[in-house]
PDB file of C-alpha atoms in Angstrom:
ATOM      1  CA  MET G   3      45.149  -2.982  25.928  1.00 76.00           C
ATOM      2  CA  ASN G   4      46.094  -4.797  22.736  1.00 84.00           C
ATOM      3  CA  SER G   5      44.420  -5.435  19.377  1.00 85.00           C
ATOM      4  CA  LYS G   6      42.529  -8.523  20.585  1.00 87.00           C
ATOM      5  CA  LYS G   7      40.907  -6.648  23.450  1.00 89.00           C
ATOM      6  CA  VAL G   8      40.279  -3.618  21.254  1.00 92.00           C
ATOM      7  CA  ASN G   9      38.433  -5.772  18.730  1.00 93.00           C
ATOM      8  CA  TRP G  10      36.257  -7.184  21.494  1.00 91.00           C
ATOM      9  CA  VAL G  11      35.560  -3.630  22.702  1.00 92.00           C
ATOM     10  CA  PHE G  12      34.309  -2.649  19.263  1.00 94.00           C
ATOM     11  CA  LEU G  13      32.216  -5.800  18.878  1.00 94.00           C
ATOM     12  CA  CYS G  14      30.557  -5.164  22.249  1.00 92.00           C
ATOM     13  CA  LEU G  15      29.983  -1.522  21.357  1.00 92.00           C
ATOM     14  CA  ILE G  16      28.310  -2.403  18.065  1.00 94.00           C
ATOM     15  CA  SER G  17      26.336  -5.287  19.561  1.00 93.00           C
ATOM     16  CA  ILE G  18      24.832  -3.018  22.225  1.00 91.00           C
ATOM     17  CA  ASN G  19      23.813  -0.445  19.634  1.00 90.00           C
ATOM     18  CA  LEU G  20      22.332  -2.991  17.237  1.00 91.00           C
ATOM     19  CA  ALA G  21      20.503  -4.792  20.046  1.00 91.00           C
ATOM     20  CA  LEU G  22      18.842  -1.507  21.006  1.00 86.00           C
ATOM     21  CA  TYR G  23      17.895  -0.809  17.380  1.00 84.00           C
ATOM     22  CA  ALA G  24      16.445  -4.319  17.063  1.00 86.00           C
ATOM     23  CA  LEU G  25      14.419  -3.902  20.262  1.00 84.00           C
ATOM     24  CA  MET G  26      13.029  -0.562  19.100  1.00 79.00           C
ATOM     25  CA  PHE G  27      12.142  -2.027  15.682  1.00 76.00           C
ATOM     26  CA  VAL G  28      10.308  -5.021  17.151  1.00 80.00           C
ATOM     27  CA  CYS G  29       8.419  -2.788  19.584  1.00 79.00           C
ATOM     28  CA  ALA G  30       7.511  -0.400  16.763  1.00 70.00           C
ATOM     29  CA  LEU G  31       5.996  -3.297  14.804  1.00 74.00           C
ATOM     30  CA  GLN G  32       3.870  -4.079  17.855  1.00 74.00           C
ATOM     31  CA  GLY G  33       2.874  -0.429  18.254  1.00 73.00           C
ATOM     32  CA  ILE G  34       4.816  -0.117  21.499  1.00 71.00           C
ATOM     33  CA  VAL G  35       6.930   2.970  22.186  1.00 64.00           C
ATOM     34  CA  ILE G  36       9.733   2.141  24.610  1.00 60.00           C
ATOM     35  CA  PHE G  37      11.819   5.266  24.123  1.00 61.00           C
ATOM     36  CA  ASP G  38      10.074   8.606  23.801  1.00 64.00           C
ATOM     37  CA  VAL G  39      12.932  10.831  24.884  1.00 69.00           C
ATOM     38  CA  SER G  40      14.386  14.171  23.877  1.00 81.00           C
ATOM     39  CA  ILE G  41      17.324  14.568  21.536  1.00 86.00           C
ATOM     40  CA  VAL G  42      19.515  15.389  24.554  1.00 88.00           C
ATOM     41  CA  THR G  43      18.680  12.122  26.314  1.00 87.00           C
ATOM     42  CA  ASN G  44      19.110  10.271  23.028  1.00 87.00           C
ATOM     43  CA  LEU G  45      22.596  11.709  22.554  1.00 89.00           C
ATOM     44  CA  LEU G  46      23.519  10.978  26.157  1.00 90.00           C
ATOM     45  CA  ILE G  47      22.451   7.332  25.852  1.00 88.00           C
ATOM     46  CA  SER G  48      24.334   7.004  22.549  1.00 88.00           C
ATOM     47  CA  GLN G  49      27.577   8.301  24.044  1.00 90.00           C
ATOM     48  CA  LEU G  50      27.244   6.142  27.153  1.00 89.00           C
ATOM     49  CA  MET G  51      26.827   3.079  24.931  1.00 89.00           C
ATOM     50  CA  ILE G  52      30.142   4.007  23.302  1.00 90.00           C
ATOM     51  CA  LEU G  53      31.954   4.728  26.559  1.00 89.00           C
ATOM     52  CA  SER G  54      30.715   1.850  28.714  1.00 87.00           C
ATOM     53  CA  PRO G  55      32.260  -1.161  26.886  1.00 85.00           C
ATOM     54  CA  ALA G  56      35.583   0.649  26.458  1.00 85.00           C
ATOM     55  CA  LEU G  57      35.767   1.664  30.110  1.00 85.00           C
ATOM     56  CA  LEU G  58      34.853  -1.825  31.328  1.00 85.00           C
ATOM     57  CA  PHE G  59      37.502  -3.490  29.157  1.00 81.00           C
ATOM     58  CA  MET G  60      40.052  -0.875  30.177  1.00 78.00           C
ATOM     59  CA  LEU G  61      39.388  -1.403  33.879  1.00 78.00           C
ATOM     60  CA  ALA G  62      39.459  -5.193  33.470  1.00 76.00           C
ATOM     61  CA  SER G  63      42.782  -5.156  31.606  1.00 71.00           C
ATOM     62  CA  ARG G  64      44.480  -2.585  33.807  1.00 64.00           C
ATOM     63  CA  LYS G  65      47.533  -3.856  35.657  1.00 58.00           C
ATOM     64  CA  LYS G  66      47.957  -3.228  39.350  1.00 45.00           C
ATOM     65  CA  THR G  67      50.979  -1.042  38.666  1.00 41.00           C
ATOM     66  CA  GLU G  68      48.874   1.215  36.446  1.00 50.00           C
ATOM     67  CA  THR G  69      46.526   2.399  39.187  1.00 46.00           C
ATOM     68  CA  GLY G  70      46.015   6.140  38.935  1.00 49.00           C
ATOM     69  CA  ARG G  71      47.858   6.400  35.616  1.00 62.00           C
ATOM     70  CA  PHE G  72      44.959   6.714  33.185  1.00 61.00           C
ATOM     71  CA  ASN G  73      46.394   9.944  31.769  1.00 64.00           C
ATOM     72  CA  GLU G  74      49.569   8.171  30.715  1.00 62.00           C
ATOM     73  CA  MET G  75      47.719   5.121  29.426  1.00 65.00           C
ATOM     74  CA  LEU G  76      45.497   7.223  27.161  1.00 73.00           C
ATOM     75  CA  GLY G  77      48.071   9.826  26.175  1.00 79.00           C
ATOM     76  CA  PHE G  78      46.640  12.926  27.868  1.00 84.00           C
ATOM     77  CA  ARG G  79      49.917  14.785  27.517  1.00 88.00           C
ATOM     78  CA  LYS G  80      50.255  18.560  27.734  1.00 91.00           C
ATOM     79  CA  ILE G  81      50.819  20.457  24.491  1.00 93.00           C
ATOM     80  CA  LYS G  82      52.342  23.862  23.816  1.00 94.00           C
ATOM     81  CA  VAL G  83      50.174  26.961  23.485  1.00 95.00           C
ATOM     82  CA  SER G  84      51.491  27.503  19.960  1.00 95.00           C
ATOM     83  CA  SER G  85      50.406  23.948  19.081  1.00 96.00           C
ATOM     84  CA  PHE G  86      46.896  24.719  20.321  1.00 96.00           C
ATOM     85  CA  PHE G  87      46.460  27.530  17.805  1.00 96.00           C
ATOM     86  CA  MET G  88      47.888  25.420  14.995  1.00 97.00           C
ATOM     87  CA  ILE G  89      45.413  22.653  15.882  1.00 97.00           C
ATOM     88  CA  LEU G  90      42.627  25.205  15.362  1.00 97.00           C
ATOM     89  CA  LEU G  91      44.037  25.995  11.909  1.00 97.00           C
ATOM     90  CA  PHE G  92      44.389  22.272  11.174  1.00 97.00           C
ATOM     91  CA  THR G  93      40.735  21.682  12.058  1.00 97.00           C
ATOM     92  CA  PHE G  94      39.396  24.407   9.776  1.00 96.00           C
ATOM     93  CA  LEU G  95      41.605  23.160   6.938  1.00 97.00           C
ATOM     94  CA  LEU G  96      39.865  19.767   7.208  1.00 96.00           C
ATOM     95  CA  MET G  97      36.377  21.193   6.758  1.00 96.00           C
ATOM     96  CA  PRO G  98      36.402  21.468   2.933  1.00 95.00           C
ATOM     97  CA  MET G  99      37.402  17.796   2.695  1.00 95.00           C
ATOM     98  CA  SER G 100      34.631  16.666   5.054  1.00 95.00           C
ATOM     99  CA  THR G 101      32.081  18.848   3.235  1.00 93.00           C
ATOM    100  CA  ALA G 102      33.072  17.414  -0.136  1.00 94.00           C
ATOM    101  CA  LEU G 103      32.856  13.821   1.140  1.00 94.00           C
ATOM    102  CA  ASN G 104      29.512  14.571   2.772  1.00 93.00           C
ATOM    103  CA  ALA G 105      28.171  15.986  -0.506  1.00 91.00           C
ATOM    104  CA  ILE G 106      29.452  12.984  -2.491  1.00 92.00           C
ATOM    105  CA  SER G 107      27.759  10.561  -0.082  1.00 91.00           C
ATOM    106  CA  MET G 108      24.511  12.513  -0.447  1.00 89.00           C
ATOM    107  CA  LEU G 109      24.397  11.450  -4.092  1.00 88.00           C
ATOM    108  CA  PHE G 110      23.519   7.991  -2.774  1.00 87.00           C
ATOM    109  CA  VAL G 111      22.187   8.397   0.790  1.00 88.00           C
ATOM    110  CA  ASP G 112      20.378  10.993   2.892  1.00 85.00           C
ATOM    111  CA  ASN G 113      22.165  13.508   5.106  1.00 85.00           C
ATOM    112  CA  THR G 114      21.837  12.049   8.608  1.00 86.00           C
ATOM    113  CA  VAL G 115      22.631  15.268  10.477  1.00 83.00           C
ATOM    114  CA  ASN G 116      20.017  17.224   8.528  1.00 81.00           C
ATOM    115  CA  ALA G 117      17.458  14.580   9.465  1.00 79.00           C
ATOM    116  CA  ILE G 118      17.815  15.420  13.174  1.00 83.00           C
ATOM    117  CA  SER G 119      18.360  19.181  12.778  1.00 83.00           C
ATOM    118  CA  GLY G 120      14.709  19.922  13.584  1.00 84.00           C
ATOM    119  CA  ASP G 121      14.975  18.176  16.959  1.00 84.00           C
ATOM    120  CA  VAL G 122      18.340  19.812  17.640  1.00 87.00           C
ATOM    121  CA  LEU G 123      17.086  23.351  16.975  1.00 88.00           C
ATOM    122  CA  GLN G 124      14.195  22.901  19.395  1.00 89.00           C
ATOM    123  CA  MET G 125      16.691  22.673  22.269  1.00 91.00           C
ATOM    124  CA  PRO G 126      18.634  25.620  23.821  1.00 93.00           C
ATOM    125  CA  PHE G 127      21.880  26.360  21.999  1.00 93.00           C
ATOM    126  CA  PRO G 128      24.188  25.960  25.080  1.00 94.00           C
ATOM    127  CA  VAL G 129      22.738  22.500  25.787  1.00 94.00           C
ATOM    128  CA  MET G 130      23.323  21.227  22.266  1.00 93.00           C
ATOM    129  CA  LEU G 131      26.730  22.891  22.071  1.00 94.00           C
ATOM    130  CA  PHE G 132      27.758  20.920  25.154  1.00 95.00           C
ATOM    131  CA  MET G 133      26.225  17.610  24.049  1.00 93.00           C
ATOM    132  CA  MET G 134      27.309  17.678  20.383  1.00 94.00           C
ATOM    133  CA  GLY G 135      30.323  19.974  20.571  1.00 94.00           C
ATOM    134  CA  ILE G 136      32.009  18.969  23.824  1.00 95.00           C
ATOM    135  CA  PHE G 137      30.727  15.781  25.484  1.00 94.00           C
ATOM    136  CA  GLY G 138      30.264  13.782  22.277  1.00 94.00           C
ATOM    137  CA  PRO G 139      33.710  14.553  20.811  1.00 95.00           C
ATOM    138  CA  PHE G 140      35.441  13.930  24.146  1.00 95.00           C
ATOM    139  CA  SER G 141      33.845  10.503  24.626  1.00 94.00           C
ATOM    140  CA  GLU G 142      34.514   9.475  21.004  1.00 95.00           C
ATOM    141  CA  GLU G 143      38.157  10.567  21.150  1.00 95.00           C
ATOM    142  CA  PHE G 144      38.565   8.865  24.517  1.00 93.00           C
ATOM    143  CA  VAL G 145      37.433   5.575  22.951  1.00 94.00           C
ATOM    144  CA  PHE G 146      38.726   5.704  19.364  1.00 95.00           C
ATOM    145  CA  ARG G 147      41.996   7.633  19.629  1.00 94.00           C
ATOM    146  CA  GLY G 148      42.621   6.963  23.315  1.00 91.00           C
ATOM    147  CA  ILE G 149      41.780   3.269  23.729  1.00 92.00           C
ATOM    148  CA  ILE G 150      41.352   1.745  20.258  1.00 93.00           C
ATOM    149  CA  PHE G 151      44.165   3.555  18.408  1.00 94.00           C
ATOM    150  CA  ARG G 152      46.658   3.087  21.251  1.00 91.00           C
ATOM    151  CA  GLY G 153      45.562  -0.542  21.648  1.00 90.00           C
ATOM    152  CA  TYR G 154      46.322  -1.218  17.992  1.00 92.00           C
ATOM    153  CA  LYS G 155      49.664   0.572  18.339  1.00 90.00           C
ATOM    154  CA  ASN G 156      50.604  -1.877  21.089  1.00 87.00           C
ATOM    155  CA  SER G 157      50.073  -4.734  18.639  1.00 85.00           C
ATOM    156  CA  GLY G 158      51.332  -3.555  15.259  1.00 84.00           C
ATOM    157  CA  PRO G 159      52.563  -0.784  12.947  1.00 88.00           C
ATOM    158  CA  VAL G 160      51.297   2.753  13.428  1.00 91.00           C
ATOM    159  CA  PHE G 161      50.180   2.940   9.790  1.00 92.00           C
ATOM    160  CA  TRP G 162      47.678   0.113  10.220  1.00 92.00           C
ATOM    161  CA  SER G 163      46.701   1.383  13.658  1.00 93.00           C
ATOM    162  CA  VAL G 164      45.689   4.662  12.019  1.00 95.00           C
ATOM    163  CA  PHE G 165      43.742   2.831   9.322  1.00 95.00           C
ATOM    164  CA  TRP G 166      41.829   0.423  11.562  1.00 95.00           C
ATOM    165  CA  SER G 167      40.978   2.977  14.240  1.00 95.00           C
ATOM    166  CA  ALA G 168      39.672   5.360  11.555  1.00 97.00           C
ATOM    167  CA  LEU G 169      37.648   2.636   9.829  1.00 97.00           C
ATOM    168  CA  LEU G 170      36.009   1.609  13.105  1.00 96.00           C
ATOM    169  CA  PHE G 171      35.331   5.258  13.929  1.00 96.00           C
ATOM    170  CA  GLY G 172      33.461   5.634  10.654  1.00 96.00           C
ATOM    171  CA  LEU G 173      31.538   2.366  11.008  1.00 95.00           C
ATOM    172  CA  MET G 174      30.525   3.283  14.553  1.00 94.00           C
ATOM    173  CA  HIS G 175      28.131   5.896  13.112  1.00 93.00           C
ATOM    174  CA  LEU G 176      26.174   3.052  11.470  1.00 92.00           C
ATOM    175  CA  ASN G 177      25.240   5.020   8.347  1.00 92.00           C
ATOM    176  CA  PHE G 178      27.022   5.540   5.034  1.00 93.00           C
ATOM    177  CA  ASN G 179      26.617   9.321   5.090  1.00 92.00           C
ATOM    178  CA  GLN G 180      28.573  10.015   8.273  1.00 93.00           C
ATOM    179  CA  ALA G 181      30.942   7.091   7.721  1.00 94.00           C
ATOM    180  CA  ALA G 182      32.130   8.678   4.454  1.00 92.00           C
ATOM    181  CA  TYR G 183      33.732  11.672   6.130  1.00 94.00           C
ATOM    182  CA  ALA G 184      34.211  10.173   9.616  1.00 96.00           C
ATOM    183  CA  ILE G 185      36.764   7.681   8.252  1.00 96.00           C
ATOM    184  CA  ALA G 186      38.739  10.506   6.622  1.00 96.00           C
ATOM    185  CA  LEU G 187      38.564  12.615   9.779  1.00 97.00           C
ATOM    186  CA  GLY G 188      39.526   9.575  11.850  1.00 96.00           C
ATOM    187  CA  ILE G 189      42.703   9.184   9.813  1.00 97.00           C
ATOM    188  CA  MET G 190      43.602  12.852  10.218  1.00 97.00           C
ATOM    189  CA  PHE G 191      42.820  12.862  13.962  1.00 97.00           C
ATOM    190  CA  ALA G 192      44.999   9.789  14.517  1.00 96.00           C
ATOM    191  CA  LEU G 193      47.835  11.448  12.591  1.00 96.00           C
ATOM    192  CA  LEU G 194      47.326  14.531  14.744  1.00 97.00           C
ATOM    193  CA  VAL G 195      47.753  12.438  17.900  1.00 96.00           C
ATOM    194  CA  GLU G 196      50.964  10.973  16.468  1.00 95.00           C
ATOM    195  CA  ALA G 197      52.262  14.416  15.520  1.00 95.00           C
ATOM    196  CA  THR G 198      51.684  15.877  18.991  1.00 95.00           C
ATOM    197  CA  GLY G 199      51.908  12.775  21.158  1.00 92.00           C
ATOM    198  CA  SER G 200      48.802  13.912  22.988  1.00 94.00           C
ATOM    199  CA  LEU G 201      45.174  12.806  22.939  1.00 95.00           C
ATOM    200  CA  TRP G 202      44.228  16.367  23.867  1.00 95.00           C
ATOM    201  CA  SER G 203      45.083  17.447  20.333  1.00 96.00           C
ATOM    202  CA  SER G 204      42.412  15.264  18.700  1.00 96.00           C
ATOM    203  CA  VAL G 205      39.946  16.105  21.473  1.00 97.00           C
ATOM    204  CA  ILE G 206      40.416  19.825  20.744  1.00 97.00           C
ATOM    205  CA  ALA G 207      40.162  19.318  16.974  1.00 97.00           C
ATOM    206  CA  HIS G 208      37.019  17.189  17.272  1.00 97.00           C
ATOM    207  CA  MET G 209      35.388  19.646  19.683  1.00 97.00           C
ATOM    208  CA  VAL G 210      36.131  22.597  17.419  1.00 97.00           C
ATOM    209  CA  PHE G 211      34.875  20.729  14.351  1.00 96.00           C
ATOM    210  CA  ASN G 212      31.577  19.678  15.952  1.00 96.00           C
ATOM    211  CA  SER G 213      31.031  22.974  17.760  1.00 96.00           C
ATOM    212  CA  TRP G 214      31.443  24.862  14.493  1.00 95.00           C
ATOM    213  CA  GLN G 215      28.823  22.648  12.857  1.00 93.00           C
ATOM    214  CA  VAL G 216      26.407  23.262  15.738  1.00 94.00           C
ATOM    215  CA  CYS G 217      26.980  27.025  15.508  1.00 93.00           C
ATOM    216  CA  ILE G 218      26.334  26.992  11.755  1.00 91.00           C
ATOM    217  CA  MET G 219      23.131  25.029  12.321  1.00 90.00           C
ATOM    218  CA  TYR G 220      21.762  27.599  14.777  1.00 91.00           C
ATOM    219  CA  LEU G 221      23.031  30.636  12.865  1.00 89.00           C
ATOM    220  CA  SER G 222      21.280  29.469   9.716  1.00 82.00           C
ATOM    221  CA  GLU G 223      17.986  29.648  11.605  1.00 78.00           C
ATOM    222  CA  LEU G 224      18.588  33.328  12.418  1.00 76.00           C
ATOM    223  CA  VAL G 225      18.781  34.375   8.766  1.00 71.00           C
ATOM    224  CA  PRO G 226      15.438  35.896   7.676  1.00 68.00           C
ATOM    225  CA  PRO G 227      13.690  33.849   4.948  1.00 63.00           C
ATOM    226  CA  GLU G 228      13.516  36.890   2.659  1.00 58.00           C
ATOM    227  CA  LEU G 229      17.339  37.024   2.596  1.00 57.00           C
ATOM    228  CA  THR G 230      17.789  33.368   1.695  1.00 57.00           C
ATOM    229  CA  GLY G 231      15.493  33.486  -1.335  1.00 56.00           C
ATOM    230  CA  PRO G 232      13.018  30.784  -2.357  1.00 57.00           C
ATOM    231  CA  ASP G 233      13.593  27.212  -1.214  1.00 57.00           C
ATOM    232  CA  VAL G 234      15.330  25.156  -3.860  1.00 57.00           C
ATOM    233  CA  GLU G 235      15.038  21.396  -3.977  1.00 62.00           C
ATOM    234  CA  LEU G 236      18.424  19.753  -3.516  1.00 67.00           C
ATOM    235  CA  THR G 237      18.721  17.614  -6.626  1.00 72.00           C
ATOM    236  CA  GLN G 238      21.625  15.438  -7.744  1.00 75.00           C
ATOM    237  CA  GLU G 239      22.444  18.004 -10.423  1.00 78.00           C
ATOM    238  CA  LEU G 240      22.844  20.731  -7.781  1.00 81.00           C
ATOM    239  CA  LEU G 241      24.935  18.418  -5.603  1.00 81.00           C
ATOM    240  CA  ILE G 242      27.258  17.580  -8.476  1.00 84.00           C
ATOM    241  CA  THR G 243      27.607  21.288  -9.211  1.00 83.00           C
ATOM    242  CA  ALA G 244      28.502  22.000  -5.573  1.00 82.00           C
ATOM    243  CA  ILE G 245      30.918  19.074  -5.231  1.00 89.00           C
ATOM    244  CA  GLY G 246      33.346  20.462  -7.829  1.00 89.00           C
ATOM    245  CA  PRO G 247      34.270  23.693  -5.991  1.00 90.00           C
ATOM    246  CA  TYR G 248      34.517  21.906  -2.645  1.00 91.00           C
ATOM    247  CA  LEU G 249      36.837  19.278  -4.100  1.00 93.00           C
ATOM    248  CA  LEU G 250      38.970  22.061  -5.538  1.00 95.00           C
ATOM    249  CA  ILE G 251      39.193  23.831  -2.181  1.00 95.00           C
ATOM    250  CA  ALA G 252      39.841  20.521  -0.402  1.00 95.00           C
ATOM    251  CA  ALA G 253      42.659  19.735  -2.851  1.00 96.00           C
ATOM    252  CA  VAL G 254      44.426  22.843  -1.534  1.00 96.00           C
ATOM    253  CA  ALA G 255      43.329  22.822   2.120  1.00 97.00           C
ATOM    254  CA  THR G 256      44.021  19.151   2.901  1.00 96.00           C
ATOM    255  CA  PRO G 257      47.721  19.211   1.865  1.00 97.00           C
ATOM    256  CA  LEU G 258      48.049  22.387   3.947  1.00 97.00           C
ATOM    257  CA  ALA G 259      46.574  20.458   6.884  1.00 97.00           C
ATOM    258  CA  VAL G 260      49.288  17.813   6.387  1.00 96.00           C
ATOM    259  CA  CYS G 261      51.890  20.614   6.424  1.00 96.00           C
ATOM    260  CA  VAL G 262      50.440  21.747   9.751  1.00 97.00           C
ATOM    261  CA  LEU G 263      50.894  18.192  11.048  1.00 96.00           C
ATOM    262  CA  VAL G 264      54.558  18.304  10.060  1.00 96.00           C
ATOM    263  CA  TRP G 265      54.936  21.657  11.844  1.00 96.00           C
ATOM    264  CA  LEU G 266      53.227  20.281  14.948  1.00 96.00           C
ATOM    265  CA  SER G 267      55.535  17.261  15.041  1.00 96.00           C
ATOM    266  CA  LYS G 268      58.540  19.596  14.978  1.00 96.00           C
ATOM    267  CA  ASN G 269      57.025  21.938  17.543  1.00 96.00           C
ATOM    268  CA  GLU G 270      56.341  19.043  19.920  1.00 94.00           C
ATOM    269  CA  LYS G 271      59.711  17.436  19.104  1.00 93.00           C
ATOM    270  CA  ARG G 272      58.150  14.299  17.634  1.00 93.00           C
ATOM    271  CA  GLU G 273      59.516  14.450  14.066  1.00 92.00           C
ATOM    272  CA  ALA G 274      61.071  10.982  14.305  1.00 90.00           C
ATOM    273  CA  GLN G 275      57.839   9.346  15.498  1.00 88.00           C
ATOM    274  CA  PHE G 276      55.723  11.152  12.927  1.00 91.00           C
ATOM    275  CA  TYR G 277      58.013  10.449   9.966  1.00 89.00           C
ATOM    276  CA  SER G 278      58.226   6.761  10.900  1.00 88.00           C
ATOM    277  CA  ILE G 279      54.453   6.180  10.599  1.00 87.00           C
ATOM    278  CA  CYS G 280      54.836   4.436   7.248  1.00 76.00           C
ATOM    279  CA  ALA G 281      58.046   2.649   8.216  1.00 71.00           C
ATOM    280  CA  ARG G 282      57.931  -1.139   8.493  1.00 62.00           C
ATOM    281  CA  ARG G 283      58.771  -2.674  11.828  1.00 59.00           C
ATOM    282  CA  LYS G 284      61.094  -5.633  11.809  1.00 57.00           C
ATOM    283  CA  GLU G 285      59.793  -7.133  15.037  1.00 55.00           C
ATOM    284  CA  LYS G 286      56.868  -9.504  14.755  1.00 56.00           C
ATOM    285  CA  LYS G 287      53.759  -8.449  16.648  1.00 70.00           C
ATOM    286  CA  GLU G 288      50.188  -9.607  17.126  1.00 75.00           C
ATOM    287  CA  ALA G 289      47.750  -9.730  14.239  1.00 81.00           C
ATOM    288  CA  MET G 290      45.359  -6.773  14.328  1.00 87.00           C
ATOM    289  CA  VAL G 291      42.488  -8.526  12.555  1.00 88.00           C
ATOM    290  CA  SER G 292      40.634 -11.172  14.539  1.00 91.00           C
ATOM    291  CA  ILE G 293      37.260 -12.924  14.398  1.00 94.00           C
ATOM    292  CA  PRO G 294      35.511 -10.392  16.719  1.00 94.00           C
ATOM    293  CA  LEU G 295      36.639  -7.557  14.452  1.00 94.00           C
ATOM    294  CA  ILE G 296      35.405  -9.328  11.302  1.00 95.00           C
ATOM    295  CA  ILE G 297      32.042 -10.059  12.943  1.00 96.00           C
ATOM    296  CA  ALA G 298      31.694  -6.439  14.059  1.00 95.00           C
ATOM    297  CA  ILE G 299      32.507  -5.049  10.596  1.00 96.00           C
ATOM    298  CA  VAL G 300      30.071  -7.457   8.919  1.00 96.00           C
ATOM    299  CA  LEU G 301      27.330  -6.453  11.394  1.00 95.00           C
ATOM    300  CA  CYS G 302      27.964  -2.760  10.731  1.00 95.00           C
ATOM    301  CA  LEU G 303      27.913  -3.110   6.946  1.00 95.00           C
ATOM    302  CA  ALA G 304      24.837  -5.340   7.048  1.00 95.00           C
ATOM    303  CA  PHE G 305      22.918  -2.848   9.194  1.00 93.00           C
ATOM    304  CA  MET G 306      24.022   0.130   7.097  1.00 93.00           C
ATOM    305  CA  SER G 307      23.074  -1.635   3.872  1.00 93.00           C
ATOM    306  CA  LEU G 308      19.695  -2.691   5.264  1.00 90.00           C
ATOM    307  CA  GLU G 309      18.985   0.857   6.428  1.00 87.00           C
ATOM    308  CA  TRP G 310      19.921   2.232   2.993  1.00 87.00           C
ATOM    309  CA  ILE G 311      17.704  -0.303   1.202  1.00 88.00           C
ATOM    310  CA  MET G 312      14.778   0.532   3.480  1.00 84.00           C
ATOM    311  CA  THR G 313      15.103   4.246   2.720  1.00 80.00           C
ATOM    312  CA  LEU G 314      14.717   3.472  -0.988  1.00 79.00           C
ATOM    313  CA  PHE G 315      11.244   2.068  -0.373  1.00 76.00           C
ATOM    314  CA  ILE G 316      10.009   4.550   2.241  1.00 65.00           C
TER     315      ILE G 316
END
């Protein structure tokens, strides 16, 4: 895979999602319900729409000599046990940053995860833990850090490969709220893959991150109402008040997460590769940006902007 094919993968991925949204919108205007499914089925369909284009392009571009070598192609390399525990620490150090970015985005847009929390909590905890904490992260890492990031690396500098794969990861969510912190997490997950040389590292980090969020969601429902006090409306003033402490914590935790990346690169004997991320390559390679990528980004931003404008009038 190279950047040209990767850009087509992303355009197909976005086109499928937007086509489904358009179909549902048109049917809703006509009073027709075409999808009345549970949150589990919804999540399954969403992940399959992400996986399918990537898998098809990967199979189509696979060389005959690569048969049976998907692990090597995607970077599913073993990591040390000590690295596993440091990846756990790395993941928890990222949480203040993602929380702060989420809170900042909520000054302008609604919290997308909170909007579906009611449907999530109606399902058994093990089911949602698997769908949101295991299956979802695995499929997203398979596509964005396994296929897209490595495809960009085959065409250009690692620095820009990190940037573009993270940007597309954020835009894939098709809303400004999740995109705000998904882009930041995408950058850190790509750096994690470079530090360890293994896609398993970002898969583990993503699974831990999402699983923790699912656990918090269910645990919050177990707290008796009398212990939480009266419901308080979440105003912009309260958000601004909360953002300050989280930014302060993130200012400490995020540099520590980068230190963990440096440690991981040494532990996995990849210091040279990790330190050369920002280095310029002398050899000329393919351009990463192409017309399919531009079209896909424009479609994403147009849909996200339209959705945001519609929420202002609903």
